[in-house]
Coordinates of C-alpha atoms in Angstrom, one line a residue:
M1 CA 3.5 -26.1 -38.3
H2 CA 2.5 -29.7 -37.3
P3 CA 4.1 -32.3 -39.7
G4 CA 0.9 -34.3 -39.6
F5 CA -1.4 -31.3 -40.4
L6 CA -2.7 -32.6 -43.7
A7 CA -3.2 -36.1 -42.4
I8 CA -5.3 -34.7 -39.6
L9 CA -7.3 -32.6 -42.0
K10 CA -8.0 -35.7 -44.3
A11 CA -9.0 -37.8 -41.3
L12 CA -11.5 -35.1 -40.1
K13 CA -13.0 -34.9 -43.6
S14 CA -13.2 -38.7 -43.9
H15 CA -15.6 -38.5 -40.9
G16 CA -17.8 -35.9 -42.5
I17 CA -16.6 -33.0 -40.4
Q18 CA -16.5 -29.5 -41.9
V19 CA -13.0 -28.1 -41.4
G20 CA -12.1 -24.4 -41.1
M21 CA -8.7 -22.9 -40.2
T22 CA -7.7 -19.6 -38.6
T23 CA -4.2 -18.4 -39.5
G24 CA -2.0 -15.3 -39.5
G25 CA -0.8 -16.3 -42.9
R26 CA 2.9 -16.9 -42.0
G27 CA 4.5 -19.5 -44.2
I28 CA 1.5 -20.1 -46.5
G29 CA 2.4 -20.1 -50.1
Q30 CA 0.5 -21.4 -53.2
D31 CA 1.7 -25.0 -52.8
L32 CA 0.6 -25.3 -49.2
A33 CA -2.8 -23.6 -49.9
A34 CA -3.3 -26.0 -52.8
S35 CA -2.5 -29.0 -50.6
T36 CA -5.0 -27.9 -47.9
A37 CA -7.7 -27.5 -50.6
S38 CA -6.9 -31.0 -52.0
A39 CA -7.1 -32.4 -48.5
G40 CA -10.6 -30.9 -48.1
L41 CA -10.2 -27.6 -46.2
D42 CA -13.7 -25.9 -46.4
S43 CA -12.7 -22.4 -45.3
V44 CA -10.0 -20.3 -43.9
S45 CA -10.0 -17.1 -41.8
V46 CA -7.0 -14.9 -41.9
S47 CA -6.2 -12.6 -39.0
I48 CA -5.8 -9.0 -40.0
D49 CA -5.9 -6.4 -37.2
G50 CA -5.5 -3.2 -39.1
L51 CA -3.8 -1.6 -42.1
A52 CA -0.2 -2.5 -42.8
S53 CA 1.7 -0.5 -40.1
T54 CA -0.9 -1.2 -37.4
H55 CA -1.1 -4.9 -38.2
D56 CA 2.7 -5.2 -38.2
E57 CA 2.9 -3.3 -34.9
L58 CA 0.5 -5.8 -33.3
R59 CA 1.7 -9.0 -35.0
G60 CA 5.3 -8.5 -36.1
S61 CA 7.1 -7.0 -39.1
G62 CA 5.9 -8.3 -42.5
A63 CA 2.8 -9.9 -41.0
F64 CA 0.4 -7.7 -43.1
G65 CA 2.0 -8.8 -46.4
D66 CA 2.0 -12.4 -45.3
A67 CA -1.7 -12.2 -44.5
L68 CA -2.6 -10.7 -47.9
G69 CA -0.4 -13.3 -49.6
A70 CA -2.2 -16.1 -47.8
I71 CA -5.6 -14.7 -48.8
A72 CA -4.5 -14.7 -52.5
A73 CA -3.1 -18.2 -52.3
F74 CA -6.2 -19.7 -50.7
Q75 CA -8.5 -17.9 -53.1
K76 CA -6.5 -19.3 -56.1
A77 CA -6.8 -22.7 -54.5
G78 CA -10.6 -22.4 -54.3
V79 CA -10.9 -22.2 -50.5
F80 CA -13.6 -19.9 -49.0
V81 CA -11.7 -17.0 -47.5
A82 CA -12.7 -14.8 -44.5
V83 CA -10.9 -12.4 -42.3
N84 CA -11.1 -12.0 -38.5
T85 CA -10.2 -8.7 -36.8
Q86 CA -9.8 -7.8 -33.1
I87 CA -10.9 -4.3 -32.4
N88 CA -8.8 -2.2 -30.0
R89 CA -7.5 1.3 -29.5
T90 CA -4.7 0.8 -31.9
N91 CA -6.9 0.0 -34.9
Q92 CA -10.3 1.4 -34.1
G93 CA -9.7 4.5 -36.2
E94 CA -9.1 2.6 -39.4
L95 CA -11.8 0.0 -39.4
E96 CA -13.6 1.5 -42.4
A97 CA -10.5 1.8 -44.4
L98 CA -9.6 -1.8 -43.5
L99 CA -13.0 -3.0 -44.7
E100 CA -12.5 -1.3 -48.0
R101 CA -9.1 -3.1 -48.3
L102 CA -10.7 -6.4 -47.6
I103 CA -13.4 -5.8 -50.1
E104 CA -10.7 -5.0 -52.7
A105 CA -9.0 -8.3 -51.8
G106 CA -12.1 -10.3 -52.5
V107 CA -12.7 -11.4 -48.9
R108 CA -16.1 -13.0 -48.5
A109 CA -16.7 -12.7 -44.8
W110 CA -15.4 -10.6 -41.9
Q111 CA -15.6 -11.6 -38.3
I112 CA -15.0 -8.9 -35.7
A113 CA -14.4 -9.1 -31.9
L114 CA -13.1 -6.9 -29.1
T115 CA -9.6 -7.5 -28.0
V116 CA -9.7 -9.3 -24.6
P117 CA -6.9 -9.0 -22.0
M118 CA -5.6 -12.5 -22.1
G119 CA -2.0 -13.6 -23.1
R120 CA -0.1 -10.9 -24.9
A121 CA -3.1 -8.5 -24.8
A122 CA -3.0 -8.5 -21.0
D123 CA 0.6 -7.3 -21.3
R124 CA -0.6 -4.2 -23.2
P125 CA -3.6 -2.8 -21.3
E126 CA -3.2 0.6 -23.1
I127 CA -4.5 -0.9 -26.3
L128 CA -7.7 -2.2 -24.9
L129 CA -10.9 -0.4 -25.6
Q130 CA -12.6 1.1 -22.6
P131 CA -16.3 0.1 -22.1
Y132 CA -17.4 3.7 -22.8
D133 CA -15.7 3.5 -26.2
L134 CA -18.5 1.3 -27.4
A135 CA -20.9 4.3 -27.5
E136 CA -18.9 5.6 -30.4
L137 CA -18.0 2.2 -31.9
F138 CA -21.4 0.6 -32.4
P139 CA -22.9 3.2 -34.7
R140 CA -19.9 2.8 -36.9
L141 CA -20.2 -1.0 -36.9
A142 CA -23.8 -0.6 -38.0
E143 CA -22.7 1.5 -41.0
M144 CA -20.0 -1.0 -41.8
K145 CA -22.6 -3.8 -41.7
R146 CA -24.5 -2.0 -44.4
R147 CA -21.4 -1.5 -46.4
C148 CA -20.7 -5.3 -46.1
D149 CA -24.2 -6.0 -47.4
E150 CA -23.6 -3.8 -50.4
A151 CA -20.3 -5.6 -51.2
S152 CA -21.7 -9.1 -50.5
V153 CA -19.3 -9.6 -47.5
R154 CA -20.9 -11.4 -44.6
L155 CA -20.2 -9.5 -41.3
W156 CA -20.1 -11.9 -38.4
P157 CA -19.9 -10.2 -34.9
G158 CA -18.1 -12.3 -32.3
N159 CA -19.8 -13.2 -29.1
N160 CA -18.2 -10.3 -27.2
I161 CA -19.7 -7.7 -29.6
G162 CA -23.0 -6.9 -27.9
Y163 CA -25.4 -6.9 -26.3
F164 CA -29.1 -5.8 -26.8
G165 CA -28.3 -2.3 -27.9
P166 CA -30.2 -0.4 -30.6
Y167 CA -28.1 -1.9 -33.5
E168 CA -28.7 -5.6 -32.6
E169 CA -31.1 -6.1 -35.5
V170 CA -28.7 -4.5 -37.9
L171 CA -25.7 -6.5 -36.7
R172 CA -27.4 -9.9 -36.0
G173 CA -30.7 -9.8 -37.9
Q174 CA -29.5 -12.8 -39.9
M175 CA -29.2 -15.0 -36.7
P176 CA -32.1 -17.3 -35.7
L177 CA -33.2 -15.0 -32.8
G178 CA -32.3 -11.8 -34.6
H179 CA -30.2 -10.7 -31.7
C180 CA -27.3 -11.8 -29.4
Y181 CA -27.8 -14.6 -26.9
S182 CA -25.8 -15.9 -24.0
C183 CA -22.3 -17.4 -24.1
G184 CA -22.0 -20.5 -26.2
A185 CA -19.1 -22.1 -24.2
G186 CA -20.1 -25.7 -23.5
L187 CA -23.5 -25.0 -25.0
S188 CA -22.8 -24.8 -28.8
T189 CA -19.0 -24.9 -28.8
L190 CA -16.1 -26.7 -27.2
G191 CA -12.3 -26.6 -27.5
I192 CA -9.8 -29.4 -27.6
E193 CA -6.2 -28.5 -26.8
A194 CA -3.2 -30.2 -28.3
D195 CA -2.7 -32.5 -25.3
G196 CA -6.3 -33.6 -25.3
S197 CA -7.7 -31.2 -22.7
V198 CA -11.3 -30.2 -23.3
K199 CA -12.9 -26.9 -22.3
G200 CA -16.2 -25.3 -23.3
C201 CA -14.6 -22.6 -25.5
P202 CA -11.1 -22.6 -27.1
S203 CA -10.5 -19.0 -25.9
L204 CA -11.1 -19.7 -22.2
P205 CA -8.0 -19.8 -19.9
S206 CA -7.1 -23.4 -19.5
E207 CA -6.3 -23.7 -15.8
A208 CA -9.8 -22.8 -14.6
W209 CA -11.9 -24.1 -17.5
V210 CA -10.5 -27.5 -18.6
G211 CA -13.1 -30.2 -17.7
G212 CA -10.9 -33.2 -18.3
N213 CA -8.7 -35.0 -20.9
L214 CA -9.7 -37.2 -23.9
R215 CA -6.9 -39.6 -22.9
E216 CA -8.8 -40.4 -19.7
H217 CA -12.5 -39.8 -20.5
T218 CA -14.8 -40.0 -23.6
L219 CA -15.9 -36.7 -25.1
L220 CA -19.5 -37.6 -24.3
D221 CA -18.7 -38.1 -20.6
L222 CA -16.9 -34.8 -20.5
W223 CA -19.6 -32.9 -22.3
E224 CA -22.4 -34.3 -20.1
R225 CA -20.6 -34.3 -16.7
A226 CA -17.6 -32.0 -16.4
L227 CA -18.7 -28.9 -14.4
P228 CA -16.4 -26.4 -16.3
L229 CA -18.1 -27.5 -19.6
R230 CA -21.5 -27.3 -18.0
Y231 CA -21.0 -23.8 -16.6
V232 CA -23.0 -21.9 -19.2
R233 CA -25.7 -24.6 -19.4
D234 CA -26.2 -24.5 -15.6
R235 CA -25.7 -20.9 -14.7
G236 CA -28.7 -18.7 -13.9
T237 CA -29.2 -15.1 -12.8
S238 CA -28.1 -15.9 -9.3
D239 CA -24.5 -16.4 -10.7
L240 CA -24.4 -12.8 -12.0
W241 CA -23.0 -9.8 -10.1
G242 CA -22.5 -6.1 -10.5
F243 CA -24.6 -4.4 -13.2
C244 CA -25.4 -7.7 -14.9
E245 CA -27.2 -8.9 -11.8
T246 CA -29.8 -6.2 -12.0
C247 CA -30.0 -5.9 -15.8
Y248 CA -33.3 -6.0 -17.7
Y249 CA -31.8 -8.6 -20.0
A250 CA -30.2 -10.8 -17.2
E251 CA -32.4 -13.8 -17.8
E252 CA -31.6 -14.0 -21.5
C253 CA -28.0 -12.7 -21.6
R254 CA -26.8 -14.2 -18.3
G255 CA -23.6 -12.1 -18.3
G256 CA -22.7 -12.5 -22.0
C257 CA -19.2 -13.6 -23.0
T258 CA -17.6 -15.7 -20.2
W259 CA -14.2 -15.3 -21.7
T260 CA -14.3 -11.5 -21.6
A261 CA -15.5 -11.3 -18.0
F262 CA -13.2 -14.0 -16.7
S263 CA -10.2 -12.5 -18.4
L264 CA -10.8 -9.2 -16.7
F265 CA -11.8 -10.3 -13.2
S266 CA -11.1 -14.1 -12.9
W267 CA -14.8 -14.3 -12.2
A268 CA -17.5 -14.6 -14.8
G269 CA -21.0 -13.1 -14.6
N270 CA -20.3 -9.4 -15.0
N271 CA -19.3 -8.1 -18.4
P272 CA -18.8 -4.3 -18.8
Y273 CA -18.3 -4.5 -22.6
C274 CA -22.0 -4.4 -23.3
H275 CA -23.6 -1.7 -25.5
H276 CA -26.9 -1.7 -23.6
R277 CA -25.0 -1.3 -20.3
V278 CA -22.9 1.6 -21.7
L279 CA -26.0 3.5 -22.8
E280 CA -27.9 2.9 -19.6
L281 CA -25.0 4.2 -17.5
S282 CA -24.6 7.1 -19.8
R283 CA -28.2 8.1 -19.2
R284 CA -27.4 8.2 -15.5
G285 CA -24.3 10.4 -16.2
L286 CA -21.9 7.5 -15.5
R287 CA -19.4 5.4 -17.3
E288 CA -17.2 2.4 -16.5
R289 CA -13.4 2.0 -16.9
V290 CA -11.2 -1.0 -16.5
E291 CA -7.7 -0.6 -15.1
R292 CA -5.0 -3.3 -14.7
E293 CA -3.7 -3.8 -11.2
A294 CA -1.3 -6.7 -11.8
P295 CA 0.3 -8.2 -14.9
P296 CA -0.2 -11.8 -16.0
P297 CA 2.4 -14.4 -14.9
G298 CA 3.4 -15.3 -18.4
Q299 CA 1.7 -18.6 -18.9
P300 CA -0.3 -19.8 -22.0
F301 CA -3.9 -18.4 -21.9
D302 CA -3.0 -16.4 -18.8
V303 CA -4.7 -13.3 -17.5
G304 CA -3.8 -10.3 -15.3
K305 CA -5.9 -8.6 -12.6
F306 CA -8.2 -5.7 -13.5
R307 CA -10.5 -3.6 -11.5
L308 CA -13.7 -2.0 -12.7
I309 CA -14.2 1.7 -11.9
L310 CA -17.5 3.5 -12.1
E311 CA -17.1 7.3 -12.5
P312 CA -18.9 10.4 -13.8
L313 CA -19.4 10.6 -17.5
G314 CA -16.6 12.7 -19.1
S315 CA -14.1 12.0 -16.3
I316 CA -10.4 12.2 -17.0
S317 CA -9.0 8.7 -16.9
S318 CA -7.3 8.6 -13.6
P319 CA -7.5 6.1 -10.7
S320 CA -8.3 8.9 -8.4
R321 CA -11.5 9.8 -10.3
S322 CA -13.6 6.9 -9.1
N323 CA -16.6 6.8 -6.8
E324 CA -17.3 3.0 -6.9
E325 CA -15.1 0.0 -7.6
A326 CA -15.5 -3.7 -8.1
T327 CA -12.4 -6.0 -8.2

């Protein structure tokens, strides 16, 4: 979309930077794919959130065909092609079929993540997985990981797929620690917005998490001194709350994905989308449910207001069936 896109790509490559791109595939034909390859694009990840009708429901009419067309164009141009998929209640039933479609298309890697209630997703709370849905999802993810290995497709779980459940070694055995670790925002990643604003993770809401602007400060100064970028580096177990505060893995996990927790509660440090947590609560005959109380105001990267409800396992999803709440 930006007229200087290829010039920016070439400039990055001239400084020895590996460049990847994430795209929905709209407007990408063979000529543009070839131009990005000539400019040095190392890899591309195409967003596909389900089979044709589901993907088009989530991303707009014709989006699925555009995505497949982009995959074919980049493959022909010699660019490494991956796919990224958000998992939610709209597409959770067709993940295995989607994987087979990706294998058929020659995709070489598949990144998966849970849909987080930010931006447009916060406008549609009914599509969000509930925390207790992870009990059924994770055994399926483990089987899909084995299918990926058979097909030589690298499965890459996003940072909000976790944590410390019985399938960690299957899903993350290839990682240095062999399991998930704490949030990487401002620790191993950062995000730079179009206006030069810098935050620890490109997914984090901007208003609360921008540490400064490159027009006013050097990147090194922001990295070392800006408190929003230092949050994950500096936080300890005293910053946790709710279940995470008392968890066996608190010291190592430290609340997991900052983006997920903050998007729900506007307060990081308590993440109900955790496989270990779901199983522990299930053993106590309990489950957690998130419920939206207020919609987002309609700004970029904005979030709504959710509450967390603890209720007996097997409850009918109703606001009246709660026995403990945290907002």
